[in-house]
mmCIF file of C-alpha atoms in Angstrom:
data_model
loop_
_atom_site.group_PDB
_atom_site.id
_atom_site.type_symbol
_atom_site.label_atom_id
_atom_site.label_comp_id
_atom_site.label_asym_id
_atom_site.label_seq_id
_atom_site.Cartn_x
_atom_site.Cartn_y
_atom_site.Cartn_z
ATOM 1 C CA MET A 412 141.271 -4.237 -80.248
ATOM 2 C CA ALA A 413 138.028 -3.850 -78.277
ATOM 3 C CA GLN A 414 136.389 -2.122 -81.238
ATOM 4 C CA ALA A 415 137.289 -5.062 -83.541
ATOM 5 C CA GLN A 416 135.746 -7.503 -81.105
ATOM 6 C CA GLY A 417 132.591 -5.440 -80.961
ATOM 7 C CA TRP A 418 132.362 -5.486 -84.775
ATOM 8 C CA LEU A 419 132.967 -9.247 -84.931
ATOM 9 C CA LYS A 420 130.285 -9.849 -82.239
ATOM 10 C CA ARG A 421 127.743 -7.753 -84.166
ATOM 11 C CA TYR A 422 128.687 -9.511 -87.415
ATOM 12 C CA LEU A 423 128.180 -12.966 -85.857
ATOM 13 C CA LYS A 424 124.877 -11.993 -84.218
ATOM 14 C CA ALA A 425 123.577 -10.697 -87.577
ATOM 15 C CA PHE A 426 124.819 -13.804 -89.398
ATOM 16 C CA CYS A 427 123.157 -16.088 -86.872
ATOM 17 C CA LYS A 428 119.819 -14.226 -87.129
ATOM 18 C CA GLY A 429 119.935 -14.480 -90.921
ATOM 19 C CA PHE A 430 120.978 -18.076 -90.907
ATOM 20 C CA PHE A 431 118.220 -19.291 -88.607
ATOM 21 C CA VAL A 432 115.615 -17.437 -90.687
ATOM 22 C CA ALA A 433 116.932 -18.225 -94.199
ATOM 23 C CA VAL A 434 117.635 -21.944 -93.740
ATOM 24 C CA PRO A 435 114.102 -22.932 -92.647
ATOM 25 C CA VAL A 436 112.561 -20.726 -95.365
ATOM 26 C CA ALA A 437 114.884 -22.249 -97.998
ATOM 27 C CA VAL A 438 114.204 -25.895 -96.912
ATOM 28 C CA THR A 439 110.438 -25.276 -96.828
ATOM 29 C CA PHE A 440 110.579 -23.761 -100.338
ATOM 30 C CA LEU A 441 112.589 -26.651 -101.736
ATOM 31 C CA ASP A 442 110.365 -29.178 -100.075
ATOM 32 C CA LYS A 443 106.905 -27.654 -100.788
ATOM 33 C CA VAL A 444 107.288 -25.364 -103.766
ATOM 34 C CA ALA A 445 109.975 -26.260 -106.261
ATOM 35 C CA CYS A 446 113.533 -27.606 -106.609
ATOM 36 C CA VAL A 447 116.056 -28.348 -109.209
ATOM 37 C CA ALA A 448 117.158 -31.916 -110.211
ATOM 38 C CA ARG A 449 119.653 -33.340 -112.691
ATOM 39 C CA VAL A 450 118.286 -35.983 -115.119
ATOM 40 C CA GLU A 451 120.854 -38.766 -115.681
ATOM 41 C CA GLY A 452 120.827 -41.688 -118.057
ATOM 42 C CA ALA A 453 118.838 -42.657 -121.049
ATOM 43 C CA SER A 454 115.438 -43.324 -119.546
ATOM 44 C CA MET A 455 113.822 -40.077 -120.701
ATOM 45 C CA GLN A 456 115.372 -39.818 -124.120
ATOM 46 C CA PRO A 457 114.524 -38.142 -126.429
ATOM 47 C CA SER A 458 112.591 -35.649 -124.240
ATOM 48 C CA LEU A 459 115.458 -35.167 -121.831
ATOM 49 C CA ASN A 460 119.148 -35.825 -122.514
ATOM 50 C CA PRO A 461 118.597 -36.163 -126.282
ATOM 51 C CA GLY A 462 121.025 -37.838 -128.574
ATOM 52 C CA GLY A 463 123.327 -39.239 -125.880
ATOM 53 C CA SER A 464 124.669 -35.739 -125.025
ATOM 54 C CA PRO A 465 127.568 -35.784 -122.578
ATOM 55 C CA SER A 466 125.862 -33.256 -120.251
ATOM 56 C CA SER A 467 122.740 -34.093 -118.270
ATOM 57 C CA ASP A 468 119.638 -31.964 -118.478
ATOM 58 C CA VAL A 469 118.705 -29.961 -115.286
ATOM 59 C CA VAL A 470 115.013 -29.521 -114.749
ATOM 60 C CA LEU A 471 112.811 -27.524 -112.470
ATOM 61 C CA LEU A 472 110.540 -29.765 -110.399
ATOM 62 C CA ASN A 473 107.290 -28.139 -109.320
ATOM 63 C CA HIS A 474 106.022 -29.735 -106.064
ATOM 64 C CA TRP A 475 103.107 -27.207 -105.854
ATOM 65 C CA LYS A 476 101.477 -28.470 -109.078
ATOM 66 C CA VAL A 477 101.119 -32.088 -107.866
ATOM 67 C CA ARG A 478 99.703 -31.203 -104.423
ATOM 68 C CA ASN A 479 96.217 -32.012 -105.699
ATOM 69 C CA PHE A 480 97.434 -34.809 -107.997
ATOM 70 C CA GLU A 481 96.673 -32.678 -111.173
ATOM 71 C CA VAL A 482 98.713 -34.643 -113.595
ATOM 72 C CA GLN A 483 97.819 -35.697 -117.085
ATOM 73 C CA ARG A 484 98.929 -38.237 -119.580
ATOM 74 C CA GLY A 485 102.233 -37.078 -121.125
ATOM 75 C CA ASP A 486 103.326 -35.078 -118.125
ATOM 76 C CA ILE A 487 106.974 -35.639 -116.922
ATOM 77 C CA VAL A 488 106.925 -36.380 -113.216
ATOM 78 C CA SER A 489 109.284 -37.377 -110.495
ATOM 79 C CA LEU A 490 108.418 -40.336 -108.108
ATOM 80 C CA VAL A 491 109.550 -41.763 -104.942
ATOM 81 C CA THR A 492 111.355 -45.027 -105.905
ATOM 82 C CA ILE A 493 109.459 -48.288 -105.478
ATOM 83 C CA GLY A 494 109.614 -51.758 -107.009
ATOM 84 C CA HIS A 495 107.885 -54.947 -108.089
ATOM 85 C CA ARG A 496 107.167 -56.634 -111.468
ATOM 86 C CA LYS A 497 103.961 -57.586 -113.298
ATOM 87 C CA ARG A 498 103.025 -57.977 -116.980
ATOM 88 C CA PHE A 499 99.405 -56.858 -117.455
ATOM 89 C CA VAL A 500 97.931 -54.761 -114.814
ATOM 90 C CA ARG A 501 94.654 -53.037 -114.101
ATOM 91 C CA VAL A 502 95.352 -49.555 -112.751
ATOM 92 C CA PRO A 503 93.256 -49.066 -109.650
ATOM 93 C CA ARG A 504 91.599 -45.798 -108.618
ATOM 94 C CA GLY A 505 94.158 -43.552 -106.842
ATOM 95 C CA HIS A 506 97.018 -44.903 -108.896
ATOM 96 C CA MET A 507 98.731 -44.082 -112.156
ATOM 97 C CA TRP A 508 100.821 -45.769 -114.803
ATOM 98 C CA VAL A 509 104.211 -44.170 -115.561
ATOM 99 C CA GLU A 510 106.537 -44.830 -118.353
ATOM 100 C CA GLY A 511 109.908 -43.386 -119.426
ATOM 101 C CA ASP A 512 110.423 -42.257 -122.990
ATOM 102 C CA HIS A 513 113.220 -44.752 -123.733
ATOM 103 C CA HIS A 514 111.498 -48.087 -123.212
ATOM 104 C CA GLY A 515 114.679 -50.196 -123.192
ATOM 105 C CA HIS A 516 116.347 -48.137 -120.407
ATOM 106 C CA SER A 517 113.438 -47.003 -118.145
ATOM 107 C CA PHE A 518 112.735 -48.273 -114.674
ATOM 108 C CA ASP A 519 108.982 -47.526 -114.782
ATOM 109 C CA SER A 520 105.589 -49.072 -114.319
ATOM 110 C CA ASN A 521 106.477 -51.787 -116.878
ATOM 111 C CA SER A 522 108.909 -52.917 -114.180
ATOM 112 C CA PHE A 523 107.035 -52.251 -111.005
ATOM 113 C CA GLY A 524 103.375 -51.786 -111.810
ATOM 114 C CA PRO A 525 100.904 -48.993 -111.045
ATOM 115 C CA VAL A 526 102.101 -46.190 -108.815
ATOM 116 C CA SER A 527 100.110 -44.787 -105.884
ATOM 117 C CA LEU A 528 99.405 -41.074 -106.290
ATOM 118 C CA GLY A 529 100.890 -40.735 -102.814
ATOM 119 C CA LEU A 530 104.316 -41.459 -104.311
ATOM 120 C CA LEU A 531 104.031 -38.610 -106.778
ATOM 121 C CA HIS A 532 106.969 -36.308 -105.882
ATOM 122 C CA ALA A 533 106.961 -33.404 -108.426
ATOM 123 C CA HIS A 534 106.111 -32.309 -111.954
ATOM 124 C CA ALA A 535 109.055 -31.313 -114.245
ATOM 125 C CA THR A 536 108.054 -28.031 -115.874
ATOM 126 C CA HIS A 537 111.272 -26.543 -117.415
ATOM 127 C CA ILE A 538 114.704 -27.501 -118.608
ATOM 128 C CA LEU A 539 117.228 -25.172 -116.933
ATOM 129 C CA TRP A 540 120.505 -26.582 -118.184
ATOM 130 C CA PRO A 541 122.263 -26.706 -120.569
ATOM 131 C CA PRO A 542 121.488 -23.098 -121.747
ATOM 132 C CA GLY A 543 121.013 -24.272 -125.339
ATOM 133 C CA ARG A 544 118.023 -26.380 -124.236
ATOM 134 C CA TRP A 545 116.228 -23.790 -122.062
ATOM 135 C CA GLN A 546 112.553 -24.532 -122.548
ATOM 136 C CA ARG A 547 109.235 -25.214 -120.954
ATOM 137 C CA LEU A 548 108.380 -28.952 -120.932
ATOM 138 C CA GLU A 549 105.035 -29.631 -122.601
ATOM 139 C CA SER A 550 102.867 -32.686 -121.998
ATOM 140 C CA VAL A 551 103.373 -34.791 -125.177
ATOM 141 C CA LEU A 552 102.061 -38.304 -125.723
ATOM 142 C CA PRO A 553 103.512 -40.298 -128.626
ATOM 143 C CA PRO A 554 100.787 -41.155 -131.112
ATOM 144 C CA GLU A 555 101.526 -44.857 -130.851
ATOM 145 C CA ARG A 556 100.887 -44.786 -127.091
ATOM 146 C CA THR A 557 97.065 -45.214 -126.628
ATOM 147 C CA PRO A 558 95.403 -46.469 -123.454
ATOM 148 C CA VAL A 559 94.317 -50.112 -123.512
ATOM 149 C CA GLN A 560 90.552 -50.323 -123.445
ATOM 150 C CA SER A 561 89.133 -52.706 -120.870
ATOM 151 C CA GLU A 562 86.062 -54.916 -121.536
ATOM 152 C CA GLU A 563 84.030 -52.660 -119.287
ATOM 153 C CA GLU A 564 84.606 -49.594 -121.438
#
């Protein structure tokens, strides 16, 4: 009986050491490097969840890539949720304009205006699920979506 208690005590001690090392490392990795997220709804169709498929796409979100705000037109990004509504807006320095692929179902800058770069959360780089859609996400801008030229330009 004493031998069983000694084994249990060693096991619990090893588990606690591993737990208190692994959890902070995992949390830091998920917060600073990359995480996985499920894309729900029609806002990003046809790029994500194409054709009204019953399963949601699961994407890899790269936090590291947005640390220096290195995003380009056509990139798929994740944002901290915000909200207000304006019709025509000048995008100030340090901000960006974001739009979902499916205009009728997107809660995007058309609803809440320009987004501060500080609200940029992550850059979606790969589709991980479903397996039939495994792929790297490329920055694609539809040809009909061109920037509005201001009078100054």
